[in-house]
Coordinates of C-alpha atoms in Angstrom, one line a residue:
M296 CA 20.1 9.0 19.3
L297 CA 19.1 6.0 21.4
A298 CA 16.8 8.2 23.6
Y299 CA 15.2 9.6 20.5
I300 CA 14.5 6.1 19.1
I301 CA 13.0 5.0 22.5
R302 CA 10.7 8.1 22.6
R303 CA 9.6 7.4 19.0
L304 CA 8.9 3.8 19.8
L305 CA 6.9 4.8 22.9
L306 CA 4.9 7.3 20.8
I307 CA 3.8 4.5 18.5
V308 CA 1.5 3.0 21.3
P309 CA -0.8 6.1 21.7
T310 CA -0.7 6.8 18.0
L311 CA -1.8 3.3 17.1
L312 CA -4.4 3.3 19.8
G313 CA -5.9 6.6 18.6
I314 CA -6.0 5.4 15.0
M315 CA -7.8 2.2 16.1
V316 CA -10.3 4.1 18.3
I317 CA -11.3 6.5 15.5
N318 CA -11.7 3.8 12.9
F319 CA -13.6 1.5 15.2
L320 CA -16.1 4.3 16.1
V321 CA -16.5 5.3 12.4
V322 CA -17.1 1.7 11.4
Q323 CA -19.6 1.1 14.2
T324 CA -21.8 4.0 13.1
A325 CA -21.8 2.9 9.4
P326 CA -24.9 1.0 8.2
G327 CA -24.8 -2.5 6.7
G328 CA -22.6 -4.5 9.1
P329 CA -21.8 -8.2 9.1
V330 CA -25.1 -9.2 10.8
E331 CA -27.0 -7.5 8.0
Q332 CA -24.8 -9.0 5.4
L333 CA -25.8 -12.5 6.7
L334 CA -29.4 -11.5 7.0
A335 CA -29.4 -10.3 3.4
Q336 CA -28.0 -13.6 2.3
I337 CA -30.7 -15.5 4.2
E338 CA -33.3 -13.4 2.5
G339 CA -31.6 -13.7 -0.9
T340 CA -31.1 -10.0 -1.3
A341 CA -27.3 -9.9 -1.1
V342 CA -25.4 -8.9 -4.2
S343 CA -21.7 -9.5 -5.1
A344 CA -19.3 -6.8 -4.0
T345 CA -16.8 -7.6 -6.8
S346 CA -16.3 -10.1 -9.5
R347 CA -13.9 -12.7 -8.2
I348 CA -10.4 -13.1 -9.4
S349 CA -9.6 -16.4 -7.6
G350 CA -11.9 -19.3 -6.8
D351 CA -12.3 -18.8 -3.1
T352 CA -15.7 -18.3 -1.5
A353 CA -15.3 -14.7 -0.7
G354 CA -16.9 -13.6 -4.0
E355 CA -20.2 -15.2 -2.9
Q356 CA -20.6 -12.5 -0.2
G357 CA -22.6 -9.5 -1.0
T358 CA -22.9 -5.9 0.0
A359 CA -26.5 -6.2 1.1
A360 CA -27.0 -3.1 -1.0
D361 CA -30.6 -4.1 -1.6
A362 CA -31.3 -4.9 2.0
P363 CA -32.3 -2.0 4.3
A364 CA -29.6 -1.0 6.7
S365 CA -29.8 -0.8 10.5
S366 CA -29.3 2.4 12.4
S367 CA -26.6 0.8 14.7
E368 CA -24.5 -2.3 14.5
G369 CA -25.2 -3.1 18.1
S370 CA -29.0 -2.8 17.7
Q371 CA -31.2 -5.7 18.6
T372 CA -33.5 -4.9 15.7
Y373 CA -32.4 -5.1 12.1
R374 CA -34.5 -3.7 9.3
G375 CA -34.8 -6.4 6.7
A376 CA -35.0 -9.1 9.4
R377 CA -38.8 -9.1 9.6
G378 CA -40.2 -12.6 9.8
L379 CA -37.0 -14.2 11.0
D380 CA -37.0 -16.0 14.4
P381 CA -35.4 -13.7 17.0
E382 CA -33.4 -16.7 18.3
I383 CA -31.8 -16.9 14.8
I384 CA -30.8 -13.3 14.9
A385 CA -29.5 -13.7 18.5
E386 CA -27.3 -16.6 17.3
I387 CA -26.0 -14.6 14.4
E388 CA -25.1 -11.7 16.8
A389 CA -23.4 -14.1 19.1
E390 CA -21.4 -15.6 16.2
F391 CA -20.1 -12.2 15.2
G392 CA -19.6 -11.1 18.8
F393 CA -22.3 -8.4 18.6
D394 CA -24.0 -9.7 21.7
K395 CA -21.4 -7.7 23.7
P396 CA -21.3 -4.0 24.3
V397 CA -19.2 -1.9 21.9
W398 CA -16.6 -1.0 24.4
E399 CA -16.2 -4.7 25.4
R400 CA -15.7 -5.7 21.8
F401 CA -13.1 -3.0 21.3
W402 CA -11.0 -4.0 24.4
L403 CA -11.2 -7.7 23.5
M404 CA -10.0 -6.8 20.0
L405 CA -7.1 -4.8 21.3
G406 CA -6.1 -7.5 23.7
N407 CA -6.0 -10.0 20.9
Y408 CA -4.1 -7.7 18.6
A409 CA -1.5 -7.1 21.3
T410 CA -0.5 -10.7 20.8
F411 CA -0.9 -10.5 17.0
D412 CA -4.1 -12.6 17.1
F413 CA -6.2 -11.1 14.4
G414 CA -9.0 -13.7 14.6
E415 CA -10.9 -15.3 11.7
S416 CA -12.6 -13.8 8.8
F417 CA -16.4 -13.5 9.1
F418 CA -17.1 -14.8 5.6
R419 CA -14.0 -16.5 4.3
D420 CA -13.7 -19.2 7.0
Q421 CA -9.9 -18.5 7.2
R422 CA -7.6 -16.8 9.7
V423 CA -6.8 -13.2 8.9
V424 CA -3.1 -13.9 9.2
D425 CA -3.3 -16.7 6.7
L426 CA -5.3 -14.5 4.3
V427 CA -2.8 -11.7 4.5
L428 CA 0.2 -14.0 4.0
D429 CA -1.6 -15.6 1.0
K430 CA -2.1 -12.2 -0.7
M431 CA 1.2 -10.7 0.4
P432 CA 3.4 -12.0 -2.4
V433 CA 1.3 -10.1 -5.0
S434 CA 1.5 -6.8 -3.2
I435 CA 5.1 -7.1 -2.2
S436 CA 6.0 -7.9 -5.8
L437 CA 4.2 -4.8 -7.1
G438 CA 5.3 -2.5 -4.3
L439 CA 9.0 -3.5 -4.1
W440 CA 9.7 -3.5 -7.9
T441 CA 7.7 -0.4 -8.5
T442 CA 9.5 1.5 -5.7
L443 CA 12.9 0.4 -6.8
L444 CA 12.3 1.2 -10.5
V445 CA 10.7 4.6 -9.7
Y446 CA 13.8 5.6 -7.7
L447 CA 16.2 4.1 -10.3
I448 CA 14.5 6.1 -13.0
S449 CA 13.5 9.3 -11.2
I450 CA 16.8 10.2 -9.4
P451 CA 19.1 10.0 -12.5
L452 CA 16.5 11.7 -14.6
G453 CA 15.9 14.5 -12.0
I454 CA 19.6 15.1 -11.7
R455 CA 20.0 15.3 -15.4
K456 CA 17.1 17.7 -15.7
A457 CA 18.6 19.9 -13.0
V458 CA 22.0 20.0 -14.6
M459 CA 20.5 20.7 -18.1
D460 CA 17.8 23.0 -16.8
G461 CA 16.2 24.9 -19.7
S462 CA 17.8 22.7 -22.4
N463 CA 15.9 20.8 -25.1
F464 CA 16.4 17.6 -23.0
D465 CA 14.8 19.3 -20.0
I466 CA 11.9 20.5 -22.1
W467 CA 10.9 17.2 -23.8
T468 CA 11.4 15.2 -20.6
S469 CA 9.2 17.7 -18.8
G470 CA 6.5 16.8 -21.4
V471 CA 6.9 13.1 -20.4
V472 CA 6.6 14.0 -16.8
I473 CA 3.4 16.0 -17.4
V474 CA 1.9 13.0 -19.2
G475 CA 2.9 10.9 -16.1
Y476 CA 1.2 13.4 -13.9
A477 CA -1.9 13.8 -16.0
I478 CA -2.8 10.2 -16.8
P479 CA -3.6 7.8 -13.9
G480 CA -1.6 4.5 -13.8
F481 CA -4.7 2.4 -14.4
L482 CA -5.3 4.0 -17.8
F483 CA -1.7 3.1 -18.8
A484 CA -2.5 -0.4 -17.5
I485 CA -5.5 -0.6 -19.8
L486 CA -3.4 0.6 -22.7
L487 CA -0.7 -2.0 -22.0
V488 CA -3.4 -4.7 -21.9
V489 CA -4.8 -3.6 -25.3
L490 CA -1.3 -3.5 -26.9
F491 CA 0.6 -6.4 -25.3
A492 CA -1.8 -8.8 -23.5
G493 CA -4.0 -9.9 -26.4
G494 CA -6.3 -7.0 -26.3
S495 CA -6.2 -5.9 -29.9
Y496 CA -2.6 -6.2 -31.1
W497 CA 0.1 -8.4 -29.6
D498 CA -0.4 -11.3 -27.2
I499 CA 3.0 -11.2 -25.5
F500 CA 2.4 -11.0 -21.8
P501 CA -0.1 -13.0 -19.6
L502 CA -3.1 -11.3 -18.1
R503 CA -3.8 -13.4 -15.0
G504 CA -1.9 -14.3 -11.8
L505 CA 1.5 -13.8 -10.5
V506 CA 2.9 -17.0 -11.9
S507 CA 1.8 -19.7 -14.4
D508 CA -0.3 -22.7 -13.4
N509 CA 2.6 -25.0 -13.9
W510 CA 5.1 -22.9 -12.0
D511 CA 5.9 -25.7 -9.5
E512 CA 7.0 -27.9 -12.3
L513 CA 9.4 -25.4 -13.8
S514 CA 13.2 -25.2 -13.2
W515 CA 14.5 -22.4 -11.0
P516 CA 15.7 -20.3 -14.0
A517 CA 12.3 -20.8 -15.7
K518 CA 10.5 -19.9 -12.5
I519 CA 12.3 -16.6 -12.3
L520 CA 11.6 -15.8 -15.9
D521 CA 7.9 -16.8 -15.5
Y522 CA 7.6 -14.5 -12.5
F523 CA 9.0 -11.5 -14.2
W524 CA 7.0 -12.3 -17.3
H525 CA 3.8 -12.0 -15.3
I526 CA 4.7 -8.8 -13.4
T527 CA 6.2 -6.8 -16.3
L528 CA 3.0 -5.1 -17.4
P529 CA 1.5 -4.2 -13.9
V530 CA 4.9 -2.9 -12.7
I531 CA 5.3 -0.8 -15.8
A532 CA 1.8 0.7 -15.4
M533 CA 2.6 1.6 -11.8
V534 CA 6.0 3.0 -12.6
I535 CA 4.6 5.2 -15.3
G536 CA 2.0 6.5 -13.0
G537 CA 4.5 7.1 -10.1
F538 CA 7.8 8.4 -11.4
A539 CA 6.7 12.0 -12.3
G540 CA 6.5 13.4 -8.7
L541 CA 9.8 12.0 -7.6
T542 CA 11.5 13.2 -10.8
M543 CA 10.4 16.8 -10.2
L544 CA 11.3 16.6 -6.5
T545 CA 14.8 15.4 -7.3
K546 CA 15.2 18.1 -9.9
N547 CA 14.0 20.9 -7.6
S548 CA 16.2 19.7 -4.8
F549 CA 19.3 19.7 -7.0
L550 CA 18.5 23.1 -8.5
E551 CA 18.2 24.5 -5.0
E552 CA 21.5 23.1 -3.9
I553 CA 23.4 24.0 -7.1
N554 CA 22.6 27.7 -6.7
K555 CA 24.1 27.8 -3.1
Q556 CA 27.3 29.5 -2.2
Y557 CA 29.3 26.3 -1.3
V558 CA 28.8 25.0 -4.8
V559 CA 30.1 28.2 -6.3
T560 CA 33.1 28.0 -4.0
A561 CA 33.8 24.4 -4.9
R562 CA 33.8 25.2 -8.6
A563 CA 36.0 28.3 -8.0
K564 CA 38.6 26.0 -6.4
G565 CA 38.8 24.0 -9.6
L566 CA 37.0 20.9 -8.5
E567 CA 35.7 18.7 -11.3
E568 CA 32.0 19.0 -12.1
S569 CA 31.3 15.4 -11.3
R570 CA 33.0 15.7 -7.9
V571 CA 31.0 18.9 -7.1
L572 CA 27.8 17.3 -8.2
Y573 CA 28.1 13.9 -6.5
G574 CA 30.6 14.6 -3.8
H575 CA 28.9 17.8 -2.4
V576 CA 25.5 18.4 -3.9
F577 CA 24.2 14.9 -4.0
R578 CA 24.2 14.2 -0.2
N579 CA 22.3 17.4 0.6
A580 CA 19.9 17.3 -2.4
M581 CA 19.1 13.6 -1.9
L582 CA 18.4 13.9 1.8
I583 CA 14.6 14.3 1.5
V584 CA 14.3 12.0 -1.5
V585 CA 16.2 9.0 -0.2
A586 CA 14.9 9.3 3.4
G587 CA 11.3 9.1 2.0
F588 CA 11.9 5.7 0.6
P589 CA 10.2 3.7 3.4
S590 CA 7.0 5.8 3.3
A591 CA 7.0 5.7 -0.5
F592 CA 7.2 1.9 -0.4
V593 CA 4.3 1.6 2.1
S594 CA 2.2 4.0 0.0
I595 CA 2.7 2.0 -3.2
L596 CA 2.4 -1.3 -1.4
F597 CA -0.9 -0.7 0.3
T598 CA -2.7 2.1 -1.4
G599 CA -1.7 2.3 -5.1
S600 CA -2.4 -1.2 -6.5
L601 CA -6.1 -1.9 -6.2
L602 CA -7.1 -1.0 -9.7
I603 CA -3.9 -2.6 -11.1
E604 CA -4.7 -5.8 -9.3
V605 CA -8.2 -5.8 -10.8
I606 CA -7.0 -5.0 -14.3
F607 CA -4.3 -7.7 -14.3
S608 CA -6.3 -10.3 -12.3
L609 CA -3.9 -10.2 -9.4
D610 CA -5.4 -11.2 -6.0
G611 CA -3.4 -9.0 -3.6
L612 CA -3.8 -6.9 -0.4
G613 CA -5.5 -4.0 -2.2
L614 CA -8.3 -6.2 -3.4
L615 CA -8.5 -8.0 -0.1
G616 CA -8.9 -4.7 1.8
F617 CA -11.5 -3.4 -0.6
E618 CA -13.7 -6.5 -0.4
A619 CA -13.4 -6.5 3.4
A620 CA -14.6 -3.0 3.6
I621 CA -17.5 -3.6 1.1
N622 CA -18.5 -6.8 2.9
R623 CA -18.0 -5.4 6.4
D624 CA -15.6 -8.2 7.2
Y625 CA -14.4 -6.5 10.4
P626 CA -11.6 -9.0 11.4
I627 CA -9.9 -8.4 8.1
M628 CA -10.5 -4.6 8.1
F629 CA -9.2 -4.0 11.6
G630 CA -6.5 -6.7 11.5
T631 CA -4.9 -5.3 8.4
L632 CA -5.4 -1.7 9.7
F633 CA -3.6 -2.6 12.9
F634 CA -0.7 -4.5 11.2
F635 CA -0.1 -2.0 8.4
T636 CA -0.4 1.0 10.6
L637 CA 2.2 -0.4 12.9
L638 CA 4.4 -1.2 10.0
G639 CA 3.9 2.3 8.6
L640 CA 4.9 3.9 11.9
L641 CA 8.0 1.8 12.2
L642 CA 9.0 2.6 8.6
N643 CA 8.5 6.3 9.3
L644 CA 10.9 6.0 12.2
L645 CA 13.3 4.2 9.8
G646 CA 12.9 7.1 7.4
D647 CA 14.0 9.6 10.1
L648 CA 17.0 7.4 10.9
M649 CA 18.0 7.4 7.2
Y650 CA 18.4 11.2 7.5
V651 CA 21.3 10.5 9.9
V652 CA 22.7 7.8 7.7
I653 CA 22.8 10.1 4.7
D654 CA 24.0 13.1 6.6
P655 CA 25.7 12.3 10.0
R656 CA 25.6 16.1 10.8
I657 CA 21.9 15.7 11.6
D658 CA 21.3 15.1 15.3
F659 CA 17.8 14.8 16.6
E660 CA 18.9 14.9 20.2
S661 CA 20.4 18.4 19.9
R662 CA 17.4 20.1 18.3
D663 CA 16.2 21.5 21.6

């Protein structure tokens, strides 16, 4: 097992390098880079990428959608820069590092990232690490609680549906699952806002931020209650939109195992149904479900919360990444890509190791 772990860790390096190379090349060929963003602001043609949730200066940056784009980020001539002093353009290029060749910029970036130096945002005047740490509590809150609740709901529900396959319970819960499949989580979020956040009916839950403005003045019990008061609606919206797939995966896994010969044999020996179900079937059926927990957490944490953050005015990593891509803030784009890709690869390795924890009979070393 140790040799397998070492091989997987060594594989992370070329995998991460390949991902960075591909994304770097794609971004370099895309029009409307940071130099053009600043030129558009100088000319007064920049427009806001998104409406701001917080009061930082990022919302003042634009997409330069009205400014003509250049054919290459490293070009010395930018359409839309006519009439500007070439020395000013050269200073802007030097400020963003575009006075260097593409390959040199890439290797400088990798050298910095190897020491976890992600640089400073082009437009926010903050270090990328500080920005990520500032937004992390929102995304971790949404991702962690959503993942835990999805598993706590889906696994028991899926097991119950498998045991009662074809019953009235299975039929009506399947209708709930279909609704969860069919309606995106952000539509549930809008419904929750209308019903419970002062939209048209009750004004029970807040609609802005992770905590109240006076959170620092509250006692510890009050802080905990205030925190859960704020995340209730966004977490419910994400759980409703995410539990359906795991529920059906759990049900199908149990149905497959229940029909196998070892279950028939265990029942024939007179074992209690609960012991057959949870002592024999559970370990085999839950292998793929539980081992996928790390990747499910990463998926919910970094890809599933953008619209939820916008609807509930939560300034998290989803919104940060979206605005960085729109505004071509390369340090944030590549810094977060590097960090979260590395985290995802490590969590995938953890997912493989969980197979062994759940079922010690699995041995990755003996597969050859």
